């Protein structure tokens, strides 16, 4: 299979903390490899009926799409079919059916399904039932947290939202229509598929001898694709193998998916579509990698203001892409060398500085081996005028809808611009911070739960709010800082020992108290090593030994719950055979400047003495 990104470009499921669509049952299943050449392509995933019943939780969850299929007279899926996703989150969704031939506790997948979900045969993964119910998203978020700490965080979040409501109302006069569109449809209106040869290298020698690409009727390919995938959930960057009699297997990659029409997308806020349900009403566009690249170049020329392309350069690029469709991917190919020489002569005569399009040879060979016939292209959309082209201080470009930027008073002139082209602004904000700022603006505009930003992002976000005149973000960051500071505590060594004895995982790191219990399953070194080595001691030496990258310092703020009382510091045993190095402690303290208010508070605090305190400290030591 060709290389691909880990998640879709508009992924909302790949790395989220809590799943929006998730059943209560998570079932570990061992992945078994199925030979698609022998069993047939396009088959669903198979698992034992007992496993299916466990996932359905004795009928508590049902597949809405199966009911819809039955009502429409389709026999593609029945009562023994369901949709599965990885319990940890996955863009791609499996269509699964029960099969008694599969061993209990296993799931049978072909190579394409394994590649889509990034799974390895022989390994065990947790699966859950996929259920799409956008109207219940808020309820799922609320029900996902049952622990006392989660409830406290929700209360703090609600207080933050209430305090922000007045500021949001002032800038959201015409956001009501956008807020009403929170519940997006799930049925796809249109879909883009990129077509390649499945085994391009095996077909390469034959094509070189024949000097022609495989001709594929786009209409017949669309019929085969829809027959195989109708009433299934498809995601961006998902692969599907389609077969047409008389032709080699074709690899289709989903490159775009929309549940709204182009007109609806212009008006909608918070529209991030990366998957949906393929129905008989979905319009499917077939294209190749090379033709897609030409379309992207044309779109960039239309969208980016002030960038006028030389017609000779455009013609030269198109000629090169067309030549790649018949040339071998080998850079020493005689046809390719001849084309390059002719292109160099053409550029020299026209005084054109040519930039070679970034097409990898393997991808070019796979795409060049296919020539689509009767393909219908997506209609070119006119340049949008309801957006502002925002350039960050590190050179990235964001086309942002004017409605979303209206609360930013520093961008008022660009937002109110009524010209025939989209205005351009440059902001002194880095890309990552501006991306988080957009997340805040979207949540505020759609009246959704405001994001709980990590504490080490708040200073940058607050400065960005000052730069753009976004008062609501400044106040929200200040509120989060105050809420986080109020939640911090001062603990004795005995408090830490009692917490660990009760099942929690509290660590002591240079006087900081860290609660890492909820993070243990995600620890790259495994969930067992920290409780085995680092409880009830100063774990600074272990942290230095196992974390060569200082990137791990960035996570400390997420676990920080307070400080150890200074009088107990001498009584905490050191973890490891020797103390941490002075260089490590210096860097650690540079990365943990967020603890300075707590340290200042401790410096002004008189030591706490009470009856039995000395006895408790000696017992703890």
Short mmCIF file of C-alpha atoms in Angstrom, two decimals, residues 206-455:
data_model
loop_
_atom_site.label_atom_id
_atom_site.label_comp_id
_atom_site.label_asym_id
_atom_site.label_seq_id
_atom_site.Cartn_x
_atom_site.Cartn_y
_atom_site.Cartn_z
CA UNK A 206 4.19 -3.84 -19.33
CA UNK A 207 3.30 -0.18 -19.73
CA UNK A 208 6.86 0.64 -20.73
CA UNK A 209 6.65 -1.91 -23.53
CA UNK A 210 3.20 -0.79 -24.64
CA UNK A 211 3.91 2.94 -24.12
CA UNK A 212 0.33 3.57 -23.05
CA UNK A 213 -1.65 3.93 -19.85
CA UNK A 214 -4.52 1.71 -18.73
CA UNK A 215 -7.75 3.29 -19.98
CA UNK A 216 -10.52 3.27 -17.38
CA UNK A 217 -14.11 4.29 -17.98
CA UNK A 218 -14.90 6.65 -15.10
CA UNK A 219 -18.61 5.85 -15.32
CA UNK A 220 -18.05 2.10 -14.98
CA UNK A 221 -15.57 2.70 -12.16
CA UNK A 222 -18.06 4.89 -10.33
CA UNK A 223 -20.74 2.22 -10.62
CA UNK A 224 -18.39 -0.45 -9.23
CA UNK A 225 -17.30 1.83 -6.39
CA UNK A 226 -20.86 2.79 -5.39
CA UNK A 227 -22.07 -0.81 -5.56
CA UNK A 228 -19.26 -1.86 -3.22
CA UNK A 229 -19.43 1.06 -0.76
CA UNK A 230 -23.03 2.26 -0.78
CA UNK A 231 -24.45 2.75 2.75
CA UNK A 232 -20.96 2.63 4.24
CA UNK A 233 -19.11 5.33 6.16
CA UNK A 234 -16.13 6.66 4.18
CA UNK A 235 -13.40 8.99 5.46
CA UNK A 236 -10.83 11.26 3.87
CA UNK A 237 -7.58 9.40 3.11
CA UNK A 238 -9.35 6.04 3.25
CA UNK A 239 -8.41 3.49 0.58
CA UNK A 240 -10.79 1.33 -1.43
CA UNK A 241 -9.80 -1.29 -4.01
CA UNK A 242 -12.13 -1.50 -7.00
CA UNK A 243 -12.09 -4.08 -9.78
CA UNK A 244 -13.48 -3.83 -13.30
CA UNK A 245 -13.48 -6.93 -15.50
CA UNK A 246 -10.56 -6.94 -17.92
CA UNK A 247 -8.54 -4.32 -16.00
CA UNK A 248 -5.92 -4.57 -13.24
CA UNK A 249 -7.09 -3.74 -9.68
CA UNK A 250 -7.44 -0.02 -9.04
CA UNK A 251 -6.66 1.78 -5.80
CA UNK A 252 -9.03 4.61 -4.91
CA UNK A 253 -8.16 7.14 -2.21
CA UNK A 254 -10.85 9.40 -0.77
CA UNK A 255 -9.48 12.94 -1.13
CA UNK A 256 -12.55 15.00 -0.21
CA UNK A 257 -15.91 14.38 1.43
CA UNK A 258 -18.75 16.84 1.90
CA UNK A 259 -22.11 16.63 3.63
CA UNK A 260 -23.08 20.16 2.57
CA UNK A 261 -23.39 21.65 -0.89
CA UNK A 262 -20.95 24.32 -2.03
CA UNK A 263 -23.55 27.03 -1.36
CA UNK A 264 -24.25 25.71 2.13
CA UNK A 265 -20.54 25.55 2.90
CA UNK A 266 -20.20 29.26 2.11
CA UNK A 267 -22.70 30.13 4.84
CA UNK A 268 -21.84 27.47 7.45
CA UNK A 269 -19.46 28.04 10.31
CA UNK A 270 -17.69 25.18 12.01
CA UNK A 271 -17.93 22.94 8.98
CA UNK A 272 -15.13 20.36 9.07
CA UNK A 273 -16.19 17.32 7.10
CA UNK A 274 -13.83 14.37 6.97
CA UNK A 275 -16.26 11.47 6.63
CA UNK A 276 -19.88 10.60 5.97
CA UNK A 277 -22.34 8.02 4.73
CA UNK A 278 -22.28 7.16 1.02
CA UNK A 279 -25.82 7.02 -0.36
CA UNK A 280 -27.30 6.60 -3.85
CA UNK A 281 -27.70 10.39 -3.97
CA UNK A 282 -23.98 11.08 -3.43
CA UNK A 283 -22.14 12.59 -6.40
CA UNK A 284 -18.77 10.88 -6.95
CA UNK A 285 -15.93 12.57 -8.85
CA UNK A 286 -13.11 10.40 -10.20
CA UNK A 287 -9.72 11.93 -10.89
CA UNK A 288 -5.98 11.10 -10.91
CA UNK A 289 -3.17 12.46 -8.77
CA UNK A 290 -1.75 14.47 -11.65
CA UNK A 291 -5.04 16.10 -12.61
CA UNK A 292 -5.65 16.93 -8.95
CA UNK A 293 -2.31 18.67 -8.79
CA UNK A 294 -3.22 20.79 -11.79
CA UNK A 295 -6.50 21.77 -10.14
CA UNK A 296 -4.73 22.70 -6.89
CA UNK A 297 -2.29 24.92 -8.79
CA UNK A 298 -5.17 26.67 -10.51
CA UNK A 299 -6.98 27.18 -7.21
CA UNK A 300 -3.87 28.65 -5.59
CA UNK A 301 -3.47 31.06 -8.49
CA UNK A 302 -7.09 32.17 -8.07
CA UNK A 303 -7.13 32.38 -4.27
CA UNK A 304 -3.77 33.91 -3.40
CA UNK A 305 -3.98 37.66 -4.09
CA UNK A 306 -1.23 39.40 -6.02
CA UNK A 307 0.21 36.14 -7.35
CA UNK A 308 -0.05 36.36 -11.14
CA UNK A 309 1.30 33.23 -12.82
CA UNK A 310 3.20 33.44 -16.09
CA UNK A 311 1.21 31.67 -18.80
CA UNK A 312 4.37 30.12 -20.22
CA UNK A 313 5.22 28.58 -16.84
CA UNK A 314 1.71 27.15 -16.49
CA UNK A 315 1.91 25.65 -19.99
CA UNK A 316 5.32 24.17 -19.24
CA UNK A 317 4.04 22.55 -16.03
CA UNK A 318 1.03 21.07 -17.78
CA UNK A 319 3.24 19.65 -20.54
CA UNK A 320 5.51 18.04 -17.99
CA UNK A 321 2.59 16.45 -16.13
CA UNK A 322 1.15 15.11 -19.37
CA UNK A 323 4.51 13.67 -20.35
CA UNK A 324 4.71 11.89 -16.98
CA UNK A 325 1.49 10.08 -17.85
CA UNK A 326 3.29 8.07 -20.54
CA UNK A 327 6.89 8.16 -19.29
CA UNK A 328 8.41 5.56 -17.01
CA UNK A 329 9.03 6.59 -13.40
CA UNK A 330 12.71 5.72 -13.87
CA UNK A 331 14.66 9.04 -13.94
CA UNK A 332 17.00 7.54 -16.57
CA UNK A 333 14.12 6.93 -18.99
CA UNK A 334 14.94 8.13 -22.52
CA UNK A 335 11.48 9.64 -22.93
CA UNK A 336 11.78 11.55 -19.67
CA UNK A 337 15.29 12.81 -20.50
CA UNK A 338 14.12 14.02 -23.90
CA UNK A 339 11.18 15.82 -22.34
CA UNK A 340 13.47 17.50 -19.77
CA UNK A 341 15.85 18.72 -22.49
CA UNK A 342 12.98 20.15 -24.52
CA UNK A 343 11.56 21.81 -21.43
CA UNK A 344 14.89 23.42 -20.56
CA UNK A 345 15.20 24.84 -24.05
CA UNK A 346 11.64 26.15 -23.87
CA UNK A 347 12.24 27.81 -20.50
CA UNK A 348 15.48 29.41 -21.62
CA UNK A 349 13.79 30.88 -24.69
CA UNK A 350 10.83 32.18 -22.70
CA UNK A 351 12.99 33.40 -19.76
CA UNK A 352 10.90 31.32 -17.37
CA UNK A 353 12.12 30.06 -14.01
CA UNK A 354 10.43 26.68 -13.73
CA UNK A 355 9.61 25.04 -10.44
CA UNK A 356 9.30 21.28 -10.82
CA UNK A 357 6.02 20.04 -9.29
CA UNK A 358 6.64 17.88 -6.20
CA UNK A 359 5.46 14.56 -7.63
CA UNK A 360 7.16 11.51 -6.16
CA UNK A 361 8.25 9.00 -8.77
CA UNK A 362 6.30 6.11 -7.25
CA UNK A 363 3.12 8.15 -6.95
CA UNK A 364 3.63 9.51 -10.46
CA UNK A 365 4.03 6.00 -11.82
CA UNK A 366 0.87 4.79 -10.11
CA UNK A 367 -1.16 7.77 -11.30
CA UNK A 368 0.41 7.92 -14.75
CA UNK A 369 -0.61 4.33 -15.39
CA UNK A 370 -4.31 5.34 -15.44
CA UNK A 371 -6.13 7.34 -18.09
CA UNK A 372 -9.71 8.17 -17.14
CA UNK A 373 -12.32 8.30 -19.89
CA UNK A 374 -15.70 10.05 -19.58
CA UNK A 375 -14.65 11.65 -16.29
CA UNK A 376 -16.76 14.53 -15.01
CA UNK A 377 -14.77 17.26 -13.28
CA UNK A 378 -15.98 19.24 -10.32
CA UNK A 379 -17.12 22.70 -11.38
CA UNK A 380 -14.53 25.35 -10.56
CA UNK A 381 -15.76 27.58 -7.76
CA UNK A 382 -15.28 31.34 -8.12
CA UNK A 383 -12.84 32.97 -5.68
CA UNK A 384 -14.52 33.42 -2.31
CA UNK A 385 -15.11 36.96 -1.12
CA UNK A 386 -16.57 36.12 2.29
CA UNK A 387 -13.15 35.22 3.71
CA UNK A 388 -10.05 37.04 4.89
CA UNK A 389 -6.65 35.71 3.90
CA UNK A 390 -4.69 35.75 7.18
CA UNK A 391 -0.91 35.28 7.08
CA UNK A 392 0.83 34.42 10.37
CA UNK A 393 4.29 35.61 11.36
CA UNK A 394 5.82 32.28 10.32
CA UNK A 395 4.44 32.41 6.78
CA UNK A 396 1.35 30.20 6.98
CA UNK A 397 -1.88 31.18 5.23
CA UNK A 398 -5.41 30.81 6.63
CA UNK A 399 -8.55 31.63 4.63
CA UNK A 400 -10.95 32.53 7.47
CA UNK A 401 -14.58 33.49 7.09
CA UNK A 402 -15.33 37.10 7.90
CA UNK A 403 -18.16 36.12 10.26
CA UNK A 404 -15.72 34.21 12.41
CA UNK A 405 -13.28 37.13 12.66
CA UNK A 406 -15.87 39.78 13.51
CA UNK A 407 -15.04 39.76 17.27
CA UNK A 408 -11.41 40.69 16.40
CA UNK A 409 -11.66 44.48 16.40
CA UNK A 410 -8.11 44.86 15.04
CA UNK A 411 -9.32 43.16 11.83
CA UNK A 412 -12.49 45.23 11.45
CA UNK A 413 -11.33 46.88 8.23
CA UNK A 414 -10.68 43.52 6.56
CA UNK A 415 -13.92 42.01 7.88
CA UNK A 416 -16.01 44.92 6.54
CA UNK A 417 -14.24 44.94 3.18
CA UNK A 418 -16.80 44.60 0.38
CA UNK A 419 -14.46 44.38 -2.58
CA UNK A 420 -14.51 41.84 -5.38
CA UNK A 421 -11.57 39.91 -3.91
CA UNK A 422 -10.78 38.60 -0.46
CA UNK A 423 -8.70 41.01 1.67
CA UNK A 424 -5.30 40.07 3.06
CA UNK A 425 -3.94 40.75 6.54
CA UNK A 426 -0.70 39.84 8.32
CA UNK A 427 -0.81 39.14 12.05
CA UNK A 428 2.05 38.90 14.52
CA UNK A 429 0.90 35.51 15.77
CA UNK A 430 2.45 32.10 15.11
CA UNK A 431 0.61 29.36 13.25
CA UNK A 432 -0.15 27.06 16.20
CA UNK A 433 -1.43 29.87 18.39
CA UNK A 434 -3.61 31.24 15.59
CA UNK A 435 -5.02 27.77 15.01
CA UNK A 436 -6.04 27.57 18.68
CA UNK A 437 -7.48 31.07 18.44
CA UNK A 438 -9.70 29.90 15.57
CA UNK A 439 -10.86 26.96 17.67
CA UNK A 440 -11.90 29.41 20.39
CA UNK A 441 -13.67 31.70 17.90
CA UNK A 442 -15.57 28.78 16.38
CA UNK A 443 -16.70 27.44 19.76
CA UNK A 444 -17.80 30.93 20.79
CA UNK A 445 -19.66 31.59 17.53
CA UNK A 446 -21.49 28.24 17.61
CA UNK A 447 -22.18 28.51 21.35
CA UNK A 448 -20.34 25.29 22.03
CA UNK A 449 -18.24 24.38 25.05
CA UNK A 450 -15.16 26.57 25.08
CA UNK A 451 -11.86 24.68 24.74
CA UNK A 452 -9.94 23.93 27.91
CA UNK A 453 -6.50 25.11 26.79
CA UNK A 454 -3.43 23.78 28.56
CA UNK A 455 -1.89 26.22 30.97
#
